[in-house]
Amino acid sequence: MSKTGGHRWLGMALVIGAVLFNRGAIEELFVTDGFISNRLIVAGIVFTQLLVGLAGLILMIRPPRLGKGTVLAVLFIAAASVTATGGYGTALHRDWISHVKERSAFCELTAHGTDAILGRGTLDVLAANLERVRTTPGQEAQTIAAYRELSDYLLRHGGVDDAIQKLESAAELARDQGWSEEQLNVIRIELGVAHLRVGEVTHCIKGGTAESCIFPISERALWAAPAAALKALAYFEEANRVQPDDIRARWLLNITHMVLGSYPDEVPAEVRIPEDIAYSTDQSVPVFRNIAPEIGLDTVNILGGVIMDDFDNDGRLDIVTSSSHPCDPLIYFHNSGDGTFDDWSEASGLASELGGANLVQADYNNDGLLDLLVIRGAWLSGELAEQGQSLLRQNPDGTFTDVTLSAGLGYRAYPSQTAAWADYDSDGDLDLYIGNERRPGQLFRNNDDGTFTDVAREAGVVNDAMAKGVTWGDFDNDGDPDLYVSNWGQPNRLYRNESNGTFIDIASEVGVAFSGETELRTFAVWFWDVNSDGWLDIFVGGYGDSKDITPVVADYLGVPSPREVERLKLALNDGKGRFVDASEEMNLNHMRTVMGANFGDIDNDGFLDIYLGTGGPVFDFLVPNVAYRNIGGERFIDVTAATRLGHLQKGHGIAFGDLDGDGDQDIFAQMGGFYPADAFANAVFENPGNDNHWITIRLAGTSSNRSAIGSRLKLLVNEAGQERMIQASVGSGGSYGASSLQQEIGLGIADRITALEVFWPTSGLTQRFSNVPANRIIQIEEGASDYRVLP
C-alpha cells in the first residue's frame, strides 16, 4: 500500500472515530452515575470531535508526505483507539449489546453486595473499618462515627440489639472525649429510635394487628410490652430537655407516648402535639378500616408497587403487588367474589418474576387481556441498579409470559420506578414512556406487531434528568396526550404533543417547571380534572428530605421550619394554555414527603380526593400517610385522623378501587420501607360507604386502544335542582401504584345521569347516552349504539 493510500485509510478511520466518540459514548463508558451536563465539557467533546474529524479529512484529501514509519504507527494507533473505544461506547449507548442477567443473579447480589440500600456486604466493610479505627491511637472521633454508621446499617438489616450496643459504645466514648450535652443529643435520639424499633418489631411487624401503626394510636394498638418504649421515651425526654427547640425529638416523644397510652394526659403541655392534629371530630367522611388481615392481603414486604384491576375479566378487581427486593416474587391475589382472595401467583407464573419497585397495567396488544410492566432498579447502585424492566404479556389461559426481549424493551437495564402508557401517535395501540433515573427517558412506540421501538430522541422527550414520576394527559384538549415528567433536582417538564410524532417542552412557559427557591425534589405526579371544568390540572408531590423529618414535623406543628423543602403542588389549568399555582389557595401547600400517591373519590360526592403514602428510608421517619378531601373543587381539607387512614409506616404503592363491588372505593396501600428490615404488612382500607350515589363504567375500545386509556367522560347530573358536570379521564391514576382502569364515579345525591358523553381518542368519536340510572355497573364499547348493564 502506498503512503498516500495509507494516509487516506487513516484519515477515514479518524473521521469515523470522530463520529463515534460522541457524548453518549463517553457517558456510557465513563459516567456511571449521571449525565455530562457541564456545557464546557460538552463543548470540549464537540471540539475534540471536530478536531479529530478535520485531521481525518485533511489526511484523506491532502495526505502529507511523511516518510517516517513511527508517525504512521502513531496515527494508526490513535485512529484505531478512537474508533474502537467510541464504537464500543456508542454501541452500549444505543442498546446494540444485550446486558440481561437472570433474576436470581440479582437476588444473590444482595447477600454479599455493598449497595447502600440492600447489600449485606456493607456490614462486613463497616465492621472492619470500625475495628481498624478503634485500635488506632488518636482515632476517637473516627471511632464514634464508625460506631454510629455501623449501627445504622445493622438496623437496616435487622440487627437491632447489636445496633443499640454499638450506639451505647459510641455514647460512652463521646462522653470520655468531652462531648457537650447538645452534641450527645445526636446519639441520644439515635438510641431512642433504636429502642422504639425494638417495640415496633414486637408489636407492629411480628405481632401486629389491623390497628397497628395507625395514627393516632388507638387503645386496641397500645404496646402490651412497654419496656422498649419506656427506654425510648427516656432518651427523647432527655434530648428535649437539653434542646427544647428540637422538634424531631418533640415529635418522637409524642409518638412514644401514644403507643404507651399516655398521650395526651402525661405529655407536658409545652411539648405536646396539638390534639386537633391527632384527633378529629369531622363526621363528613367515612371511617375506613384495615381489613387486610381478615382477607389474607396483609403480606409483609419492603417498598413496591400495586395494581388493582380485573385481570381475568370476571367483573371483580384483583390485586398484584411487588416488592423491590430482588429476592421477592410478584404476588397475584384473585378476587373470589365472596370477600376472600386466592393466591394465583404460582398458577399464573408471576411467582417467578422477582423484584419490582413499581407496576403499571395496560392491554398493550389489544387482545382484551390486561398485561403488566414491572419496573426495577430505583435508588439502587452498581449491578443492582441494572435489574431492568419486564413486560409480562397475559395469555388466554391466565398465565403470563415475559416478552421483554422479544418486544424490544430489554436490551439495556436502566434504573427506574416510573412508567406510563398512552397512545401518543393516535394509531390505536398503546405506547410506553419510561422515566429513568440516571439515563435518558425512553419512549417506546408500539409497532402493532408485539414489538416496540425507542423513539425518545427523535420525539424530543429524552429528559436527561432523574425522573421520579411520569404521566400522560391531554391538557390542551387537542385530542392527543401530552407528557409530564417529575424530576429530582432539575426542573420538571411538560412535553406538548405536536401531533406529528414530536414533542416540545413548554413547562417553564406555562408555569409547571416548578424550579424556584428550593432544590426541586418532586415525586408522584398525575393529570386530573380537580374542579370538573373540562381541563386537566396537574398534581405534583413534593418530596423534601428523605433523611430528615424536621420540615414535615414543623409543618404539622405550625412552627417555622429550620429549612424549606419542596411542598405539594397543584397547578390549575386556566383553559387558555397556562397553569396557575393554586397550592396555597386550595390548602395543599404543605411539606409531606410523598412517595406513593393516588387519587379517588372516598365519599362519592363527585370530587376527586387524595391519599398520600409518605415517609423516608430512615427509621425515625414516623409520619402518617395523609388523606385530603376535595371540597367542591375549591379547596382541600386534611381528613387523615377522621378517616383513620394515617398509617405511620412507609407508604408506597397506592391504588383506589371498589374491591367488594358495593359502589364505593376502597384503598390498597403497599407498605414497607426501602431497607430489608423495614418490611411491613400491606393494608386494605375498606370504605364503609354513605348515602351518595355512584356509577361504574367499563370502556372497551375498538378503533381506540382496547384499555380505553386516554378516553374522556362527561356526566351531567342534577342534584336537588342544581345541574353540575362531572368529568373523568381513563388512566390508572398516580405514578406510584395503579388504580383500576374502570371508571368509578361518585354522583353525589343525584340518582341518575341526565347525559353521559364518552370521547374516544383515536376515532374522535363521541358517544352520547341519556337518562342513565345510578348505582349500576355498565359497559360501553366504542361505536356501540347503547351501553350494557353488567351484574
Tab-separated table of N, CA, C and O in Angstrom, residues 128-217:
chain	number	residue	atom	x	y	z
A	128	ALA	N	-15.124	-3.985	59.660
A	128	ALA	CA	-13.663	-3.961	59.520
A	128	ALA	C	-13.128	-2.552	59.720
A	128	ALA	O	-12.074	-2.354	60.359
A	129	ASN	N	-13.828	-1.568	59.220
A	129	ASN	CA	-13.404	-0.177	59.389
A	129	ASN	C	-13.449	0.224	60.856
A	129	ASN	O	-12.538	0.905	61.365
A	130	LEU	N	-14.521	-0.189	61.562
A	130	LEU	CA	-14.622	0.113	62.995
A	130	LEU	C	-13.448	-0.485	63.756
A	130	LEU	O	-12.836	0.177	64.602
A	131	GLU	N	-13.129	-1.728	63.477
A	131	GLU	CA	-12.024	-2.387	64.182
A	131	GLU	C	-10.701	-1.677	63.895
A	131	GLU	O	-9.861	-1.518	64.798
A	132	ARG	N	-10.528	-1.200	62.680
A	132	ARG	CA	-9.279	-0.529	62.303
A	132	ARG	C	-9.118	0.784	63.066
A	132	ARG	O	-8.058	1.048	63.661
A	133	VAL	N	-10.163	1.624	63.069
A	133	VAL	CA	-10.031	2.929	63.729
A	133	VAL	C	-10.062	2.787	65.247
A	133	VAL	O	-9.428	3.579	65.974
A	134	ARG	N	-10.807	1.780	65.743
A	134	ARG	CA	-10.896	1.590	67.199
A	134	ARG	C	-9.557	1.213	67.806
A	134	ARG	O	-9.257	1.566	68.952
A	135	THR	N	-8.750	0.505	67.060
A	135	THR	CA	-7.447	0.044	67.564
A	135	THR	C	-6.303	0.957	67.142
A	135	THR	O	-5.134	0.619	67.367
A	136	THR	N	-6.628	2.088	66.547
A	136	THR	CA	-5.599	3.042	66.127
A	136	THR	C	-5.601	4.235	67.071
A	136	THR	O	-6.640	4.896	67.221
A	137	PRO	N	-4.503	4.529	67.735
A	137	PRO	CA	-4.454	5.667	68.663
A	137	PRO	C	-4.797	6.980	67.953
A	137	PRO	O	-4.453	7.190	66.788
A	138	GLY	N	-5.512	7.852	68.659
A	138	GLY	CA	-5.842	9.163	68.128
A	138	GLY	C	-7.006	9.185	67.149
A	138	GLY	O	-7.260	10.210	66.513
A	139	GLN	N	-7.732	8.066	67.034
A	139	GLN	CA	-8.843	7.980	66.089
A	139	GLN	C	-10.196	7.932	66.807
A	139	GLN	O	-11.147	7.315	66.323
A	140	GLU	N	-10.292	8.605	67.956
A	140	GLU	CA	-11.527	8.526	68.734
A	140	GLU	C	-12.731	9.101	67.986
A	140	GLU	O	-13.820	8.504	68.009
A	141	ALA	N	-12.558	10.250	67.344
A	141	ALA	CA	-13.678	10.846	66.600
A	141	ALA	C	-14.126	9.931	65.467
A	141	ALA	O	-15.328	9.736	65.222
A	142	GLN	N	-13.144	9.350	64.776
A	142	GLN	CA	-13.474	8.426	63.683
A	142	GLN	C	-14.147	7.164	64.226
A	142	GLN	O	-15.024	6.582	63.565
A	143	THR	N	-13.765	6.759	65.429
A	143	THR	CA	-14.368	5.562	66.027
A	143	THR	C	-15.833	5.802	66.368
A	143	THR	O	-16.692	4.941	66.139
A	144	ILE	N	-16.123	6.976	66.921
A	144	ILE	CA	-17.526	7.311	67.230
A	144	ILE	C	-18.357	7.294	65.953
A	144	ILE	O	-19.459	6.719	65.911
A	145	ALA	N	-17.826	7.910	64.913
A	145	ALA	CA	-18.543	7.932	63.635
A	145	ALA	C	-18.732	6.527	63.081
A	145	ALA	O	-19.796	6.195	62.536
A	146	ALA	N	-17.708	5.673	63.258
A	146	ALA	CA	-17.791	4.306	62.750
A	146	ALA	C	-18.821	3.486	63.531
A	146	ALA	O	-19.549	2.671	62.948
A	147	TYR	N	-18.874	3.687	64.860
A	147	TYR	CA	-19.911	3.019	65.659
A	147	TYR	C	-21.303	3.395	65.147
A	147	TYR	O	-22.179	2.535	64.982
A	148	ARG	N	-21.509	4.693	64.910
A	148	ARG	CA	-22.842	5.158	64.502
A	148	ARG	C	-23.205	4.659	63.108
A	148	ARG	O	-24.349	4.263	62.852
A	149	GLU	N	-22.231	4.669	62.197
A	149	GLU	CA	-22.532	4.219	60.839
A	149	GLU	C	-22.848	2.729	60.811
A	149	GLU	O	-23.796	2.291	60.152
A	150	LEU	N	-22.067	1.938	61.549
A	150	LEU	CA	-22.340	0.506	61.596
A	150	LEU	C	-23.690	0.238	62.252
A	150	LEU	O	-24.440	-0.645	61.815
A	151	SER	N	-24.021	0.998	63.276
A	151	SER	CA	-25.317	0.842	63.935
A	151	SER	C	-26.466	1.083	62.954
A	151	SER	O	-27.454	0.331	62.933
A	152	ASP	N	-26.320	2.107	62.134
A	152	ASP	CA	-27.353	2.415	61.140
A	152	ASP	C	-27.562	1.236	60.193
A	152	ASP	O	-28.698	0.832	59.900
A	153	TYR	N	-26.464	0.647	59.721
A	153	TYR	CA	-26.581	-0.470	58.789
A	153	TYR	C	-27.094	-1.731	59.477
A	153	TYR	O	-27.784	-2.552	58.869
A	154	LEU	N	-26.766	-1.905	60.752
A	154	LEU	CA	-27.320	-3.041	61.496
A	154	LEU	C	-28.839	-2.917	61.597
A	154	LEU	O	-29.565	-3.911	61.452
A	155	LEU	N	-29.331	-1.717	61.845
A	155	LEU	CA	-30.777	-1.503	61.871
A	155	LEU	C	-31.405	-1.851	60.531
A	155	LEU	O	-32.468	-2.466	60.461
A	156	ARG	N	-30.746	-1.452	59.440
A	156	ARG	CA	-31.276	-1.706	58.110
A	156	ARG	C	-31.452	-3.197	57.839
A	156	ARG	O	-32.332	-3.591	57.081
A	157	HIS	N	-30.601	-4.010	58.479
A	157	HIS	CA	-30.638	-5.445	58.205
A	157	HIS	C	-31.150	-6.261	59.394
A	157	HIS	O	-30.961	-7.482	59.434
A	158	GLY	N	-31.800	-5.592	60.345
A	158	GLY	CA	-32.476	-6.321	61.417
A	158	GLY	C	-31.679	-6.575	62.668
A	158	GLY	O	-32.186	-7.207	63.598
A	159	GLY	N	-30.466	-6.100	62.759
A	159	GLY	CA	-29.643	-6.321	63.956
A	159	GLY	C	-29.874	-5.243	64.994
A	159	GLY	O	-28.956	-4.476	65.328
A	160	VAL	N	-31.079	-5.182	65.547
A	160	VAL	CA	-31.457	-4.073	66.431
A	160	VAL	C	-30.648	-4.089	67.719
A	160	VAL	O	-30.119	-3.058	68.147
A	161	ASP	N	-30.562	-5.238	68.368
A	161	ASP	CA	-29.835	-5.305	69.645
A	161	ASP	C	-28.366	-4.950	69.470
A	161	ASP	O	-27.786	-4.228	70.296
A	162	ASP	N	-27.756	-5.447	68.418
A	162	ASP	CA	-26.355	-5.132	68.146
A	162	ASP	C	-26.196	-3.642	67.838
A	162	ASP	O	-25.200	-3.014	68.237
A	163	ALA	N	-27.180	-3.075	67.140
A	163	ALA	CA	-27.136	-1.639	66.824
A	163	ALA	C	-27.164	-0.807	68.098
A	163	ALA	O	-26.418	0.186	68.240
A	164	ILE	N	-28.000	-1.200	69.057
A	164	ILE	CA	-28.075	-0.477	70.328
A	164	ILE	C	-26.745	-0.553	71.075
A	164	ILE	O	-26.258	0.448	71.625
A	165	GLN	N	-26.135	-1.735	71.064
A	165	GLN	CA	-24.840	-1.884	71.745
A	165	GLN	C	-23.778	-0.976	71.137
A	165	GLN	O	-22.985	-0.344	71.851
A	166	LYS	N	-23.775	-0.872	69.806
A	166	LYS	CA	-22.791	-0.019	69.131
A	166	LYS	C	-23.034	1.455	69.477
A	166	LYS	O	-22.089	2.226	69.688
A	167	LEU	N	-24.296	1.858	69.554
A	167	LEU	CA	-24.608	3.247	69.889
A	167	LEU	C	-24.241	3.557	71.339
A	167	LEU	O	-23.774	4.666	71.650
A	168	GLU	N	-24.464	2.617	72.219
A	168	GLU	CA	-24.071	2.830	73.622
A	168	GLU	C	-22.558	2.988	73.737
A	168	GLU	O	-22.069	3.827	74.513
A	169	SER	N	-21.815	2.205	72.962
A	169	SER	CA	-20.350	2.354	72.959
A	169	SER	C	-19.951	3.716	72.416
A	169	SER	O	-19.014	4.354	72.929
A	170	ALA	N	-20.658	4.169	71.380
A	170	ALA	CA	-20.365	5.490	70.815
A	170	ALA	C	-20.641	6.589	71.833
A	170	ALA	O	-19.850	7.542	71.976
A	171	ALA	N	-21.763	6.473	72.556
A	171	ALA	CA	-22.114	7.484	73.556
A	171	ALA	C	-21.081	7.518	74.682
A	171	ALA	O	-20.677	8.596	75.148
A	172	GLU	N	-20.656	6.339	75.141
A	172	GLU	CA	-19.656	6.274	76.208
A	172	GLU	C	-18.340	6.913	75.776
A	172	GLU	O	-17.727	7.698	76.531
A	173	LEU	N	-17.896	6.605	74.582
A	173	LEU	CA	-16.653	7.194	74.086
A	173	LEU	C	-16.799	8.700	73.886
A	173	LEU	O	-15.859	9.468	74.166
A	174	ALA	N	-17.977	9.132	73.418
A	174	ALA	CA	-18.201	10.568	73.213
A	174	ALA	C	-18.142	11.330	74.531
A	174	ALA	O	-17.594	12.437	74.606
A	175	ARG	N	-18.679	10.742	75.602
A	175	ARG	CA	-18.588	11.385	76.919
A	175	ARG	C	-17.133	11.471	77.370
A	175	ARG	O	-16.692	12.503	77.910
A	176	ASP	N	-16.400	10.388	77.153
A	176	ASP	CA	-14.980	10.394	77.530
A	176	ASP	C	-14.210	11.468	76.767
A	176	ASP	O	-13.228	12.023	77.278
A	177	GLN	N	-14.654	11.765	75.564
A	177	GLN	CA	-13.975	12.770	74.747
A	177	GLN	C	-14.476	14.190	75.020
A	177	GLN	O	-14.075	15.137	74.348
A	178	GLY	N	-15.378	14.316	75.997
A	178	GLY	CA	-15.826	15.646	76.401
A	178	GLY	C	-16.890	16.263	75.509
A	178	GLY	O	-17.012	17.486	75.449
A	179	TRP	N	-17.660	15.434	74.836
A	179	TRP	CA	-18.748	15.980	74.005
A	179	TRP	C	-19.734	16.751	74.880
A	179	TRP	O	-20.029	16.352	76.023
A	180	SER	N	-20.259	17.834	74.369
A	180	SER	CA	-21.261	18.607	75.087
A	180	SER	C	-22.590	17.862	75.084
A	180	SER	O	-22.802	16.923	74.302
A	181	GLU	N	-23.504	18.285	75.968
A	181	GLU	CA	-24.828	17.658	76.012
A	181	GLU	C	-25.552	17.819	74.682
A	181	GLU	O	-26.273	16.921	74.242
A	182	GLU	N	-25.372	18.978	74.037
A	182	GLU	CA	-26.007	19.195	72.734
A	182	GLU	C	-25.461	18.235	71.683
A	182	GLU	O	-26.206	17.701	70.862
A	183	GLN	N	-24.143	18.014	71.720
A	183	GLN	CA	-23.551	17.068	70.775
A	183	GLN	C	-24.032	15.640	71.039
A	183	GLN	O	-24.303	14.874	70.112
A	184	LEU	N	-24.165	15.299	72.321
A	184	LEU	CA	-24.614	13.955	72.686
A	184	LEU	C	-26.061	13.706	72.275
A	184	LEU	O	-26.480	12.552	72.139
A	185	ASN	N	-26.825	14.754	72.056
A	185	ASN	CA	-28.227	14.591	71.680
A	185	ASN	C	-28.386	13.810	70.378
A	185	ASN	O	-29.381	13.111	70.182
A	186	VAL	N	-27.414	13.953	69.475
A	186	VAL	CA	-27.489	13.221	68.213
A	186	VAL	C	-27.555	11.721	68.479
A	186	VAL	O	-28.379	10.993	67.910
A	187	ILE	N	-26.700	11.251	69.386
A	187	ILE	CA	-26.671	9.818	69.700
A	187	ILE	C	-27.867	9.441	70.561
A	187	ILE	O	-28.418	8.339	70.425
A	188	ARG	N	-28.301	10.343	71.438
A	188	ARG	CA	-29.485	10.051	72.271
A	188	ARG	C	-30.700	9.741	71.394
A	188	ARG	O	-31.417	8.774	71.632
A	189	ILE	N	-30.918	10.592	70.408
A	189	ILE	CA	-32.085	10.379	69.546
A	189	ILE	C	-31.932	9.080	68.760
A	189	ILE	O	-32.907	8.335	68.582
A	190	GLU	N	-30.708	8.784	68.324
A	190	GLU	CA	-30.491	7.528	67.614
A	190	GLU	C	-30.778	6.332	68.523
A	190	GLU	O	-31.370	5.332	68.079
A	191	LEU	N	-30.401	6.419	69.791
A	191	LEU	CA	-30.695	5.353	70.743
A	191	LEU	C	-32.199	5.238	70.982
A	191	LEU	O	-32.755	4.131	71.069
A	192	GLY	N	-32.874	6.386	71.084
A	192	GLY	CA	-34.320	6.362	71.255
A	192	GLY	C	-35.017	5.692	70.080
A	192	GLY	O	-35.930	4.876	70.257
A	193	VAL	N	-34.561	6.018	68.856
A	193	VAL	CA	-35.148	5.420	67.653
A	193	VAL	C	-34.901	3.912	67.633
A	193	VAL	O	-35.795	3.128	67.277
A	194	ALA	N	-33.693	3.493	68.033
A	194	ALA	CA	-33.370	2.061	68.026
A	194	ALA	C	-34.248	1.300	69.019
A	194	ALA	O	-34.754	0.208	68.716
A	195	HIS	N	-34.447	1.852	70.225
A	195	HIS	CA	-35.320	1.187	71.197
A	195	HIS	C	-36.774	1.194	70.719
A	195	HIS	O	-37.500	0.202	70.922
A	196	LEU	N	-37.187	2.277	70.105
A	196	LEU	CA	-38.549	2.324	69.556
A	196	LEU	C	-38.719	1.255	68.480
A	196	LEU	O	-39.781	0.641	68.343
A	197	ARG	N	-37.629	1.005	67.744
A	197	ARG	CA	-37.664	-0.021	66.701
A	197	ARG	C	-37.858	-1.402	67.316
A	197	ARG	O	-38.546	-2.252	66.732
A	198	VAL	N	-37.279	-1.649	68.477
A	198	VAL	CA	-37.485	-2.929	69.166
A	198	VAL	C	-38.975	-3.162	69.404
A	198	VAL	O	-39.518	-4.242	69.141
A	199	GLY	N	-39.653	-2.121	69.874
A	199	GLY	CA	-41.087	-2.244	70.130
A	199	GLY	C	-41.894	-2.375	68.859
A	199	GLY	O	-42.897	-3.101	68.814
A	200	GLU	N	-41.477	-1.679	67.800
A	200	GLU	CA	-42.185	-1.792	66.520
A	200	GLU	C	-42.140	-3.217	65.997
A	200	GLU	O	-43.146	-3.748	65.510
A	201	VAL	N	-40.963	-3.829	66.084
A	201	VAL	CA	-40.827	-5.204	65.595
A	201	VAL	C	-41.763	-6.132	66.363
A	201	VAL	O	-42.457	-6.980	65.785
A	202	THR	N	-41.826	-5.932	67.685
A	202	THR	CA	-42.639	-6.809	68.533
A	202	THR	C	-44.130	-6.587	68.329
A	202	THR	O	-44.896	-7.545	68.190
A	203	HIS	N	-44.549	-5.331	68.293
A	203	HIS	CA	-45.980	-5.027	68.335
A	203	HIS	C	-46.601	-4.701	66.982
A	203	HIS	O	-47.832	-4.735	66.848
A	204	CYS	N	-45.791	-4.346	65.999
A	204	CYS	CA	-46.347	-3.943	64.711
A	204	CYS	C	-46.026	-4.918	63.588
A	204	CYS	O	-46.855	-5.153	62.716
A	205	ILE	N	-44.804	-5.457	63.602
A	205	ILE	CA	-44.370	-6.304	62.486
A	205	ILE	C	-44.642	-7.770	62.782
A	205	ILE	O	-45.380	-8.439	62.055
A	206	LYS	N	-44.089	-8.284	63.899
A	206	LYS	CA	-44.282	-9.702	64.210
A	206	LYS	C	-45.634	-9.958	64.870
A	206	LYS	O	-46.269	-10.986	64.623
A	207	GLY	N	-46.068	-9.045	65.704
A	207	GLY	CA	-47.338	-9.265	66.411
A	207	GLY	C	-48.355	-8.192	66.121
A	207	GLY	O	-49.160	-7.821	66.979
A	208	GLY	N	-48.329	-7.683	64.905
A	208	GLY	CA	-49.200	-6.571	64.564
A	208	GLY	C	-50.652	-6.971	64.360
A	208	GLY	O	-50.976	-8.123	64.107
A	209	THR	N	-51.518	-5.977	64.467
A	209	THR	CA	-52.939	-6.149	64.177
A	209	THR	C	-53.332	-5.145	63.112
A	209	THR	O	-52.515	-4.343	62.649
A	210	ALA	N	-54.595	-5.158	62.726
A	210	ALA	CA	-55.086	-4.218	61.724
A	210	ALA	C	-54.950	-2.774	62.188
A	210	ALA	O	-54.851	-1.857	61.374
A	211	GLU	N	-54.938	-2.559	63.498
A	211	GLU	CA	-54.873	-1.203	64.046
A	211	GLU	C	-53.442	-0.729	64.267
A	211	GLU	O	-53.217	0.444	64.559
A	212	SER	N	-52.483	-1.633	64.143
A	212	SER	CA	-51.096	-1.270	64.444
A	212	SER	C	-50.614	-0.140	63.550
A	212	SER	O	-50.818	-0.167	62.331
A	213	CYS	N	-49.988	0.836	64.168
A	213	CYS	CA	-49.326	1.936	63.465
A	213	CYS	C	-50.282	2.858	62.716
A	213	CYS	O	-49.868	3.561	61.799
A	214	ILE	N	-51.574	2.871	63.076
A	214	ILE	CA	-52.497	3.845	62.505
A	214	ILE	C	-52.526	5.056	63.432
A	214	ILE	O	-52.823	4.948	64.615
A	215	PHE	N	-52.219	6.216	62.878
A	215	PHE	CA	-52.133	7.449	63.662
A	215	PHE	C	-53.511	8.120	63.724
A	215	PHE	O	-54.154	8.266	62.682
A	216	PRO	N	-53.960	8.538	64.919
A	216	PRO	CA	-53.327	8.336	66.221
A	216	PRO	C	-53.536	6.897	66.706
A	216	PRO	O	-54.500	6.242	66.318
A	217	ILE	N	-52.635	6.423	67.553
A	217	ILE	CA	-52.682	5.047	68.025
A	217	ILE	C	-53.936	4.845	68.878
A	217	ILE	O	-54.191	5.581	69.829
